[in-house]
GROMACS .gro file of C-alpha atoms in nm:
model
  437
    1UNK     CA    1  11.282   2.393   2.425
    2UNK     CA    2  11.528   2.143   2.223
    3UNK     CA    3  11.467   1.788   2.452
    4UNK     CA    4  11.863   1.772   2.346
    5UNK     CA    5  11.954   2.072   2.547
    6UNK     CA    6  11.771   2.038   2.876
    7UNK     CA    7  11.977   1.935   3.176
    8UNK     CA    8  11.700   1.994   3.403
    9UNK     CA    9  11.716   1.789   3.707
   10UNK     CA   10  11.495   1.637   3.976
   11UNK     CA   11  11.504   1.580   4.349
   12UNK     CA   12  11.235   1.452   4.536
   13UNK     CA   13  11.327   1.442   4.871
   14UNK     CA   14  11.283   1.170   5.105
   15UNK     CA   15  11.239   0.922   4.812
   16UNK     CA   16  11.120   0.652   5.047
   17UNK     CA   17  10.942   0.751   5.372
   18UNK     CA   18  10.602   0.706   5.579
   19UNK     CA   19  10.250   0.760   5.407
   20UNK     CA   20  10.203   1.024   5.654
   21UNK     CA   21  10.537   1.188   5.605
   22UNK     CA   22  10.585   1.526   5.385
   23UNK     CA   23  10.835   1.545   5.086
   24UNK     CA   24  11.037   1.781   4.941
   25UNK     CA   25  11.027   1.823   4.534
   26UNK     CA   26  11.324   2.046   4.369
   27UNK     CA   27  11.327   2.092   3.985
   28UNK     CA   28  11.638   2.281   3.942
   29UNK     CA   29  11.824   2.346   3.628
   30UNK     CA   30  11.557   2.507   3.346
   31UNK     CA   31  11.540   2.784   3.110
   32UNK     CA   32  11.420   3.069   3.324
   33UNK     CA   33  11.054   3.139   3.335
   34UNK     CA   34  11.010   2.798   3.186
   35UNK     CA   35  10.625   2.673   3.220
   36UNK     CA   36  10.652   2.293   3.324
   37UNK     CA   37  10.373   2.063   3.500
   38UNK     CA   38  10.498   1.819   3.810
   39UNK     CA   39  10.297   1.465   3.729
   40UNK     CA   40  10.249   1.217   4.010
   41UNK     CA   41  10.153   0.861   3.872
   42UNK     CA   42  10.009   0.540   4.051
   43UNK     CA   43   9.902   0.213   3.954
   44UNK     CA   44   9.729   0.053   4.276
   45UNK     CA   45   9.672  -0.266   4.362
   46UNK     CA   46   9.407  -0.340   4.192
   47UNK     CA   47   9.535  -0.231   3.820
   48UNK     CA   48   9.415   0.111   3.833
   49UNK     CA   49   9.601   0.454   3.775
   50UNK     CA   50   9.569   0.755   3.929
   51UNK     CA   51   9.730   1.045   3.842
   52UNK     CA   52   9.767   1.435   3.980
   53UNK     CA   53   9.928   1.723   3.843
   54UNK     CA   54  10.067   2.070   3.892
   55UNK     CA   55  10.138   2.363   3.663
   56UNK     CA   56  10.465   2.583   3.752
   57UNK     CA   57  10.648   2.856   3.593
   58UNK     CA   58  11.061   2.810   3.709
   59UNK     CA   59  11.182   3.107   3.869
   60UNK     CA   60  11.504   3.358   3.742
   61UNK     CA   61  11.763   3.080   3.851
   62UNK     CA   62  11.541   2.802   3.668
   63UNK     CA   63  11.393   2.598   4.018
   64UNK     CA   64  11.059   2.502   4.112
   65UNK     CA   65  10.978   2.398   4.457
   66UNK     CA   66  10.675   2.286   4.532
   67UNK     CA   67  10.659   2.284   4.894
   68UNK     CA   68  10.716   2.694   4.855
   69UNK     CA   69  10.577   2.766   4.512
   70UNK     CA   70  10.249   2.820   4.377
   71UNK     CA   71  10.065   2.551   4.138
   72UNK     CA   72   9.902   2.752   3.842
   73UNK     CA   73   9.605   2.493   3.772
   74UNK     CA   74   9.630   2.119   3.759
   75UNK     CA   75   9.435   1.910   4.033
   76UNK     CA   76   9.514   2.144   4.257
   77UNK     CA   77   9.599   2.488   4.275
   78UNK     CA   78   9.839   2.739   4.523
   79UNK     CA   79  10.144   2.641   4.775
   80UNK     CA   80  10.040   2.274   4.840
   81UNK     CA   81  10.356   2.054   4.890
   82UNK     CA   82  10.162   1.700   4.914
   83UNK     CA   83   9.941   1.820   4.673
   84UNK     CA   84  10.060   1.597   4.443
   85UNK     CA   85   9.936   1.318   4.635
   86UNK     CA   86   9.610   1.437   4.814
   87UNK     CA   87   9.445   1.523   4.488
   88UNK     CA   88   9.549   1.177   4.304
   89UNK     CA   89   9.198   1.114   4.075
   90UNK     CA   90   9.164   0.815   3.854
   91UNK     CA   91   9.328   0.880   3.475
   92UNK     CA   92   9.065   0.942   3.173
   93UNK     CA   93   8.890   0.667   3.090
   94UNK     CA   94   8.844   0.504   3.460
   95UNK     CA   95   8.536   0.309   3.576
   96UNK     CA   96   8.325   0.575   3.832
   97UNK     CA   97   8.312   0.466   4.196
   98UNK     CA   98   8.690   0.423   4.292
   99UNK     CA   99   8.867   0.511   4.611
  100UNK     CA  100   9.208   0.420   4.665
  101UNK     CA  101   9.305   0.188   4.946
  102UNK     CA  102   9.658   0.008   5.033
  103UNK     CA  103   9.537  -0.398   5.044
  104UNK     CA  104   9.942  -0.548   5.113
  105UNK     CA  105  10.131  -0.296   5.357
  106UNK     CA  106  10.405  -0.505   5.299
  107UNK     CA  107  10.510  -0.320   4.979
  108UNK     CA  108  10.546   0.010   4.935
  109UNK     CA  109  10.275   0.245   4.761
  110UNK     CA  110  10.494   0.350   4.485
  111UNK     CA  111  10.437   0.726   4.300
  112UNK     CA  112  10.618   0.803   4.015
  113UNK     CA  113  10.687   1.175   3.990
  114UNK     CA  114  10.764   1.344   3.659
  115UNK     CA  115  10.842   1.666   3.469
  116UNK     CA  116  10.671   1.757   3.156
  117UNK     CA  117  10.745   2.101   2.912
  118UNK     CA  118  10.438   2.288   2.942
  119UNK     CA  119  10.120   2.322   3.143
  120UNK     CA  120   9.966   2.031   3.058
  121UNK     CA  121   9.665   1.870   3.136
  122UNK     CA  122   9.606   1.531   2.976
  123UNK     CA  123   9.786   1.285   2.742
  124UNK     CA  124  10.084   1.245   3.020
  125UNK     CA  125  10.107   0.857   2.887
  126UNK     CA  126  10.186   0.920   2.561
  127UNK     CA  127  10.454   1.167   2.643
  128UNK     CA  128  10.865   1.125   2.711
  129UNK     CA  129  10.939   1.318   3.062
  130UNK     CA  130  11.211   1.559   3.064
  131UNK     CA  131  11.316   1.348   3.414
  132UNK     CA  132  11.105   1.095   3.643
  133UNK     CA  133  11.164   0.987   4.016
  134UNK     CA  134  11.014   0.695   4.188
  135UNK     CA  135  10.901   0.749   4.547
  136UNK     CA  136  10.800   0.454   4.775
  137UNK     CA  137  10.557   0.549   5.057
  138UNK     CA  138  10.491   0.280   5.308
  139UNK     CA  139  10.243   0.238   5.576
  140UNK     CA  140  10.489  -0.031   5.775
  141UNK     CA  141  10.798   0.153   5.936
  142UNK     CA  142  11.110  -0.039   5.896
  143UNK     CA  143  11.113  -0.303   6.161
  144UNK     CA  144  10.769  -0.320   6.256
  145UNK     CA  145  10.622  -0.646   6.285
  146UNK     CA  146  10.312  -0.809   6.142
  147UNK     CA  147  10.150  -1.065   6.313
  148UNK     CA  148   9.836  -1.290   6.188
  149UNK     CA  149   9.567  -1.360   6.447
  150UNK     CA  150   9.331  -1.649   6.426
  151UNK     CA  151   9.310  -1.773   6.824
  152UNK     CA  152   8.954  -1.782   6.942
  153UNK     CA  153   8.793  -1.791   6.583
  154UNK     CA  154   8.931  -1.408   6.559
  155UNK     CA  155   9.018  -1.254   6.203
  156UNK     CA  156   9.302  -1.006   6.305
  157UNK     CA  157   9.653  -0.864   6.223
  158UNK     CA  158   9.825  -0.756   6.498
  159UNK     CA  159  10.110  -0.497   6.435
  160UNK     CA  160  10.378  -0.433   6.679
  161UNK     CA  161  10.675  -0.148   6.703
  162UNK     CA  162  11.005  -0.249   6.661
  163UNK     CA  163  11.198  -0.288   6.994
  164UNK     CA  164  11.097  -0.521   7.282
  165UNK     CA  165  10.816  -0.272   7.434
  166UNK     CA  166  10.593  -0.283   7.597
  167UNK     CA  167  10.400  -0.072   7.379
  168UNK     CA  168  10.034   0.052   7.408
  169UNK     CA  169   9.795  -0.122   7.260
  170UNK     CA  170   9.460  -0.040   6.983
  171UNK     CA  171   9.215  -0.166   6.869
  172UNK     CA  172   9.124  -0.068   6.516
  173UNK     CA  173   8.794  -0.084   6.372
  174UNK     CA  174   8.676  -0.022   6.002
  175UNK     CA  175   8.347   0.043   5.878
  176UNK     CA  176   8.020  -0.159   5.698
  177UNK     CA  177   8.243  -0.231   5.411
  178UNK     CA  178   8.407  -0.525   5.608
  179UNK     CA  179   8.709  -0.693   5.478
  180UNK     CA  180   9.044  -0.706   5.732
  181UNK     CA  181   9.157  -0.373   5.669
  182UNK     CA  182   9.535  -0.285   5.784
  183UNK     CA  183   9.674   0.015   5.650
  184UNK     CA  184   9.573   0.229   5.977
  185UNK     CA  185   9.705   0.012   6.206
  186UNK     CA  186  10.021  -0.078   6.067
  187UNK     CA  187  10.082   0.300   6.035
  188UNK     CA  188   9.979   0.347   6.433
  189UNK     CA  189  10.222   0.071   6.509
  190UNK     CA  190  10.492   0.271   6.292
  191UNK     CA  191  10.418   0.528   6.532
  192UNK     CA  192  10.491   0.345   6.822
  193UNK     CA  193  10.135   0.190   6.943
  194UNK     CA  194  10.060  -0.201   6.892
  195UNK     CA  195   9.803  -0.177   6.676
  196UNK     CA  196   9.531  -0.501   6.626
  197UNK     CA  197   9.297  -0.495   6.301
  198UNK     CA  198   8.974  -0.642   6.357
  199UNK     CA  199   8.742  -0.751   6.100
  200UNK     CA  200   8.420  -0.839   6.213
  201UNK     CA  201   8.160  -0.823   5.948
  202UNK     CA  202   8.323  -1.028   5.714
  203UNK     CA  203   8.554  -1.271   5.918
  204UNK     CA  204   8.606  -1.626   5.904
  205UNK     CA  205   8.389  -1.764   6.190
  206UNK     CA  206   8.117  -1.573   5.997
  207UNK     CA  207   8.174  -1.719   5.725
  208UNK     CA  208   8.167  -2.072   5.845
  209UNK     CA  209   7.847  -2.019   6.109
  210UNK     CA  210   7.656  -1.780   5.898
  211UNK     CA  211   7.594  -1.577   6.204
  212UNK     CA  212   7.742  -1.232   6.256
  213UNK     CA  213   8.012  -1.213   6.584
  214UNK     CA  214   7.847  -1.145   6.920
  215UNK     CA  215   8.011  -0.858   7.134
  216UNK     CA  216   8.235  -1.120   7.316
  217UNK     CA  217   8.418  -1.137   6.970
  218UNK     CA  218   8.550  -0.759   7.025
  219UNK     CA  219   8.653  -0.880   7.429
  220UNK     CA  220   8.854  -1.119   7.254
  221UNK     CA  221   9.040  -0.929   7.049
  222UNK     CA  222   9.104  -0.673   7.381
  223UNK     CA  223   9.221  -0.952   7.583
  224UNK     CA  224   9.518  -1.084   7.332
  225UNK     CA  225   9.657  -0.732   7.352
  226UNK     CA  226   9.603  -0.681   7.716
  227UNK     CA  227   9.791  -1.054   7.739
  228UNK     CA  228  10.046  -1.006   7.480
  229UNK     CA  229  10.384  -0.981   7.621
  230UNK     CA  230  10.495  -0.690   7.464
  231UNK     CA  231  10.130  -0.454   7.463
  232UNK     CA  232  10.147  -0.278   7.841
  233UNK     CA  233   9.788  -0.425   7.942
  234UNK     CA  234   9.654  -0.141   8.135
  235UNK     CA  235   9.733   0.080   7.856
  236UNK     CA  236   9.502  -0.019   7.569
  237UNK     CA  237   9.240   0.223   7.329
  238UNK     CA  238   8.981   0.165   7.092
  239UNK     CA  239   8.965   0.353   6.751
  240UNK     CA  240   8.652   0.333   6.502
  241UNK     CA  241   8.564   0.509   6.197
  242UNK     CA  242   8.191   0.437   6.049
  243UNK     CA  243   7.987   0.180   6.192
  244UNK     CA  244   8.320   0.072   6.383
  245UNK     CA  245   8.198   0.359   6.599
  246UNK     CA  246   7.910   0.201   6.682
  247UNK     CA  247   8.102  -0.122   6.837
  248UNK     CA  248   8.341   0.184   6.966
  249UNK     CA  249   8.096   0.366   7.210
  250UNK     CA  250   7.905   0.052   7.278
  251UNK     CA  251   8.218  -0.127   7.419
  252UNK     CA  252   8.420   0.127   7.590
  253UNK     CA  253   8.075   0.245   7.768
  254UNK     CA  254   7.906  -0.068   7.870
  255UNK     CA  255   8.140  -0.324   7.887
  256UNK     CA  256   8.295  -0.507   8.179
  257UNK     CA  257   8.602  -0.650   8.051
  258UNK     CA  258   8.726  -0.400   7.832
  259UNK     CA  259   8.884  -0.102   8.095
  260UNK     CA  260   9.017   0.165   7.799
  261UNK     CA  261   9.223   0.427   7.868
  262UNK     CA  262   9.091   0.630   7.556
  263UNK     CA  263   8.863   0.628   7.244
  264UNK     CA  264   8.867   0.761   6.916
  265UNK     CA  265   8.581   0.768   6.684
  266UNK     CA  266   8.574   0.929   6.336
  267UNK     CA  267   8.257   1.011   6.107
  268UNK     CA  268   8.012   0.830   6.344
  269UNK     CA  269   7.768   0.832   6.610
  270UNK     CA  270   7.609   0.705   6.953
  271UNK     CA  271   7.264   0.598   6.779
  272UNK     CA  272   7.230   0.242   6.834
  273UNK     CA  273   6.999  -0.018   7.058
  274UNK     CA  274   7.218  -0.010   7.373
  275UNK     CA  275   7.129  -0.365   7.408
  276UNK     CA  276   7.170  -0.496   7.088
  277UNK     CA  277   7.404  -0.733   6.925
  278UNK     CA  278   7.591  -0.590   6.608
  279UNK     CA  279   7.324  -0.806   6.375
  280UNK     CA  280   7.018  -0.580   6.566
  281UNK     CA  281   7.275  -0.246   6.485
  282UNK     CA  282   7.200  -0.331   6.201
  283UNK     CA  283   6.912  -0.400   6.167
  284UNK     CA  284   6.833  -0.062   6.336
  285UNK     CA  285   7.028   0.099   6.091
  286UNK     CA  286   6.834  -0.064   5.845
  287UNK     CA  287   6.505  -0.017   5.965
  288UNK     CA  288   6.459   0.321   5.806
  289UNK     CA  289   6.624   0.305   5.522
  290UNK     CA  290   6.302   0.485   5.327
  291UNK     CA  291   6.470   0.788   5.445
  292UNK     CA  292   6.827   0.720   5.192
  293UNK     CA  293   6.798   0.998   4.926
  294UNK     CA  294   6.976   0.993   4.592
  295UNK     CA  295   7.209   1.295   4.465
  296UNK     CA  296   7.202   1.415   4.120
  297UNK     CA  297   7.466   1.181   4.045
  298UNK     CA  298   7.272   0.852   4.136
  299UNK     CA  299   7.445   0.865   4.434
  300UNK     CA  300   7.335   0.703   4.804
  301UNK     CA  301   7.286   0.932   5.089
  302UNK     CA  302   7.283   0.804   5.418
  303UNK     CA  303   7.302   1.035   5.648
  304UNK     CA  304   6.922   1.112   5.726
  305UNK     CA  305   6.870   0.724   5.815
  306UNK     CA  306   6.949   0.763   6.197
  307UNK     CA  307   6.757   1.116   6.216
  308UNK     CA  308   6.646   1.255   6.421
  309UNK     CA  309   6.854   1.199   6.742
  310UNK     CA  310   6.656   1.005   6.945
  311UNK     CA  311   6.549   1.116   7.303
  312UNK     CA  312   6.491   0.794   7.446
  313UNK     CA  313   6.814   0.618   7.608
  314UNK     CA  314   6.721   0.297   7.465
  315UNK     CA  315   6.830   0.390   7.131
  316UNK     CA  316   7.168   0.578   7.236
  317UNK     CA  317   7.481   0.490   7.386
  318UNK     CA  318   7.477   0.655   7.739
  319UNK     CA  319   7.758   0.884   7.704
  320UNK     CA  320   7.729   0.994   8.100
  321UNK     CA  321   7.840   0.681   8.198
  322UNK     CA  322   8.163   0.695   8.002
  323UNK     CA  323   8.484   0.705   8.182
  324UNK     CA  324   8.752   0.738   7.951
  325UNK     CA  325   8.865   1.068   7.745
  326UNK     CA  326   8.715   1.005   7.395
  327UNK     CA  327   8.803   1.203   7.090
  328UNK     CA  328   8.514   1.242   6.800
  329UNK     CA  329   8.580   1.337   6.494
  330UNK     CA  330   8.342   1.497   6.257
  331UNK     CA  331   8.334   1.559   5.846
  332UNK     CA  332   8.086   1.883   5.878
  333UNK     CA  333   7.996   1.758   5.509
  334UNK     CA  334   7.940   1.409   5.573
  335UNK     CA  335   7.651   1.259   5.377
  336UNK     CA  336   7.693   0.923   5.487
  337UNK     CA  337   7.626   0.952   5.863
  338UNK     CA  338   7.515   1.204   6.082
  339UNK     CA  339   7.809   1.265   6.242
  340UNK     CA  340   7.756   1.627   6.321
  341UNK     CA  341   7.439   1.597   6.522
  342UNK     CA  342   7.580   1.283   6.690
  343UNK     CA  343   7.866   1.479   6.827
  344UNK     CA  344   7.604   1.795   6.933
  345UNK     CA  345   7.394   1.547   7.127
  346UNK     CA  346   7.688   1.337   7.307
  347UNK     CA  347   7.843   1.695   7.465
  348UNK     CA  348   7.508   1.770   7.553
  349UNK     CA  349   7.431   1.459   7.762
  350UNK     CA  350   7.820   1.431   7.896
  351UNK     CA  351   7.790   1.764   7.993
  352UNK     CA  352   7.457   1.705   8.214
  353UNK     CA  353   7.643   1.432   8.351
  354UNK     CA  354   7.963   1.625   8.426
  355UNK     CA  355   8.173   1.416   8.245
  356UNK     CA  356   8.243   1.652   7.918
  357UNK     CA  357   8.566   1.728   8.016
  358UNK     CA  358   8.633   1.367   7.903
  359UNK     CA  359   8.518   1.476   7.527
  360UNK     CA  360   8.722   1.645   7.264
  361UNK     CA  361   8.572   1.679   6.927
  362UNK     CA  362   8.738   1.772   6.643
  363UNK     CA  363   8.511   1.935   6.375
  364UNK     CA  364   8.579   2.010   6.027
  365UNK     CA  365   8.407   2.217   5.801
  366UNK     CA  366   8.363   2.058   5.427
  367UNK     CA  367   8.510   1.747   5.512
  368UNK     CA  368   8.369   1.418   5.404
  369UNK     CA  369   8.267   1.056   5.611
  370UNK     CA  370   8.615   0.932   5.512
  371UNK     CA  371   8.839   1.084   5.688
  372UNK     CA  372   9.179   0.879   5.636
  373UNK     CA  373   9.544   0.947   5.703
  374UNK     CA  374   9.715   1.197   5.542
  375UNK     CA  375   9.736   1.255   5.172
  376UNK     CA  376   9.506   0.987   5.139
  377UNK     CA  377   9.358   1.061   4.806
  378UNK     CA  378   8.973   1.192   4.872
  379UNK     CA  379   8.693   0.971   4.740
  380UNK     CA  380   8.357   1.215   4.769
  381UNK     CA  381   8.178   0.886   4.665
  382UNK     CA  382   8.250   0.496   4.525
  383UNK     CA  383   8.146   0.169   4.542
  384UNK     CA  384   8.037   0.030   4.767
  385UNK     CA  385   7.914  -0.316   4.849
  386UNK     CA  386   7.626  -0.445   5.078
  387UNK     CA  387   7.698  -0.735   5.341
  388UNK     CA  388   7.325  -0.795   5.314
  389UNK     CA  389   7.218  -0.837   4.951
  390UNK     CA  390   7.603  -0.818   4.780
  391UNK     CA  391   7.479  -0.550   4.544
  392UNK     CA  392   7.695  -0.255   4.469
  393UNK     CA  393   7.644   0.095   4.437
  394UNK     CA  394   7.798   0.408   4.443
  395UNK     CA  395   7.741   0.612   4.783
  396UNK     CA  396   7.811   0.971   4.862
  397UNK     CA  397   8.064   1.025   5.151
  398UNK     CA  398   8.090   1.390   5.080
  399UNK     CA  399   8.329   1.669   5.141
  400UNK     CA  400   8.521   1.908   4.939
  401UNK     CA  401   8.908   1.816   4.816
  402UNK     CA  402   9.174   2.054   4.935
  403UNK     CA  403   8.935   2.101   5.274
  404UNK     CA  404   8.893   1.723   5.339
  405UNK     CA  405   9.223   1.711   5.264
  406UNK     CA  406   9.374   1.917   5.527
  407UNK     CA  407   9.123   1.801   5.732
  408UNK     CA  408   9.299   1.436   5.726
  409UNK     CA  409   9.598   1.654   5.808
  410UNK     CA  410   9.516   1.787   6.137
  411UNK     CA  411   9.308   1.528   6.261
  412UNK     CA  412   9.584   1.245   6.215
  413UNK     CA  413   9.784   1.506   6.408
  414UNK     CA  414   9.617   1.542   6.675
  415UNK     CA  415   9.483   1.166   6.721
  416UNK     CA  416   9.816   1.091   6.756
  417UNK     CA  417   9.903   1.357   7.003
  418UNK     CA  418   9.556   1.226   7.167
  419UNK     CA  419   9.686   0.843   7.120
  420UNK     CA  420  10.019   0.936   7.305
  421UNK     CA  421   9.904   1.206   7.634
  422UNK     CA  422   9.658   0.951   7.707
  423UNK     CA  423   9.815   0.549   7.647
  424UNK     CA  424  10.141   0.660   7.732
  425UNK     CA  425  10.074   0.814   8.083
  426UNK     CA  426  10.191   0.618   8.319
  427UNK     CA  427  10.349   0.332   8.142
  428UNK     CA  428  10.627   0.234   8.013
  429UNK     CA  429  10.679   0.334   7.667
  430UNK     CA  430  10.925   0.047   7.542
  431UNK     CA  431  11.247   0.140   7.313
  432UNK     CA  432  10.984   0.371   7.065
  433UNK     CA  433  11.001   0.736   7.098
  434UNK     CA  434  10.709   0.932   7.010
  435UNK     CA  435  10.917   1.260   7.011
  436UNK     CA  436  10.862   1.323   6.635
  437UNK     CA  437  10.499   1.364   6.691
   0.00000   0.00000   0.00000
């Protein structure tokens, strides 16, 4: 086709929205039957590109639309409208191990989205577009506030809706990779819950003592929501993926101070000494790590560490005694945990307790550990970083793309239908409506 003569034309529709939100993409105006591929481009943070791509063939009136039509090959293939977005991959020529994560939510993640003649597969760079649109996908909803927390020695960000409130509060918890990690939260608080990001592995006061946080650390960072004027006290949850699981179960089961009205956990388990601080977790986790095998890629797996389920309640959190609904989450492919027999052996013992009609469990078959918000691009493995010895190496998190993918899908659905029947009965939901959930 003469580059001279083509008036094709794209929409991508909204062109700025929420991470979490679907878009529309329209290529109207080509040759009929004309063979093009969609190209979704971004350069993260941290210098790196990632690209994904679809191939199309534009129907008798010369449009493409991707929520409706099928992708011919590319990084993914059939109807998949965020497809160009949930299988994102590093470009050619990319050091192995990356997984793409938001570090500023202050700026949008921008995606540029482009049409080239052809099904294409490689050499996108070095290529003119027959027509490009920028898309900005944020994680902070327009008015939603972001608040640094650093009262009693905490590391914490504490996000809050727009509007006066009060809102609901969480408490967010990452994983053994540490850092004060924000994208989650600030995309709960866009959502309409006040949202507090807690790191505790590789905070400040640890830094300066040397010595990991004690369990009064998480009470802390419970009591300035429960305090803050605009957070409805009595309406507070937990949420923890990974090890943040751990501190999860452990808190919302045995402590005295913290009264949640719900818990979410995602790709972990109840395997733990009930007594222990984090620093004996651990140390428990670490105990048998003889057990870590290595894929045929060099890659870590974890997930045989904490097996088998132990019998004796000393080593597991005592799920009978919890009082609050808790929704687990499980990767049915997960190599870094064993999230799967976790989740058997917690409805087993809530239900000899009579309390498993507190439990829902959500349970996805080849799904990975990482189970992120939606259209979060899937990372079967990467880098990853010991807090012990500071060595890196690449770990296997498992799961299968398109699956894991729609797996993120419905599970950020329904956490946030779980979020809202449960921290928004009986309080006052503020000036934020939850309706579009």
């Amino acid at each position: 086709m003469d580059r001279k003569r083509c008036t094709l034309k794209l929409l991508v529709q909204p062109s700025r929205g929420l991470v979490d939100e679907m878009f529309i993409i329209l290529v109207q105006k080509a040759p009929s039957g004309f063979q093009l591929t969609v190209h979704a481009l971004h350069k993260c943070e941290d210098g790196h590109s990632w690209e994904a791509f679809g191939h199309y063939t534009a129907d008798t009136i010369g449009t493409v639309n991707v929520s409706e039509d099928p992708s011919l090959g590319g990084t993914y293939s059939g109807v998949e409208q965020m497809g160009l977005l949930w299988s994102l991959r590093p470009v050619p020529g990319s050091k192995p191990g990356l997984r793409l994560r938001k570090m500023n939510v202050q700026i949008p993640m921008e995606v540029t989205i482009s049409v080239y003649q052809g099904h294409q597969t490689e050499g996108f760079m070095d290529q003119v577009p027959l027509a490009s649109v920028v898309v900005e996908r944020w994680y902070m909803a327009p008015g939603v506030s972001r608040i640094p927390i650093t009262e009693d020695r905490l590391s914490a960000t504490l996000f809050l809706p727009p509007g006066p409130g009060p809102f609901p509060g969480l408490l967010d918890l990452w994983g053994g990779g540490g850092q004060l990690v924000e994208y989650r939260a600030s995309l709960l608080a866009s959502h309409g819950i006040a949202s507090l990001a807690l790191d505790y592995l590789t905070a400040k006061i640890i830094m300066e003592t040397g010595k990991m946080v004690d369990l009064q650390y998480f009470e802390k960072a419970y009591k300035i929501l429960e305090q803050h004027p605009q957070v409805h006290g009595s309406s507070i949850g937990m949420l923890g993926l990974s090890l943040g699981t751990s501190i999860t179960l452990k808190m919302a089961v045995y402590s005295e101070v913290m009264k949640l009205r719900c818990a979410v956990c995602i790709s972990g388990c109840h395997m733990q000494p009930v007594d222990g601080s984090v620093e004996e977790i651990l140390k428990y986790f670490n105990q048998n790590a003889d057990r870590t095998r290595i894929s045929e890629e060099n890659e870590l797996i974890w997930r045989d560490v904490l097996l088998p389920v132990p019998s004796d309640l000393a080593f597991k959190v005592d799920m009978g005694r919890l009082k609050c609904p808790l929704l687990v989450v499980v990767g049915e492919d997960d190599q870094n945990w064993p999230a799967s027999e976790s989740a058997m052996d917690m409805e087993e013992m809530m239900e000899q307790a009579g309390n498993s009609h507190l439990l829902t469990v959500l349970s996805y078959p080849k799904a990975g550990h990482l189970i992120e918000p939606p259209y979060t691009p899937h990372a079967r493995a990467s880098l990853f970083k010991s807090l012990a010895t500071r060595e890196k190496m690449i770990v296997l998190w498992g799961g299968e793309t398109a699956a894991h993918s729609r797996a993120q899908e419905d599970a950020w659905r329904k956490l946030l239908v779980f979020l809202k029947e449960n921290l928004y009965s009986g309080s006052n939901p503020g000036t934020t409506s939850l309706s579009h959930l």
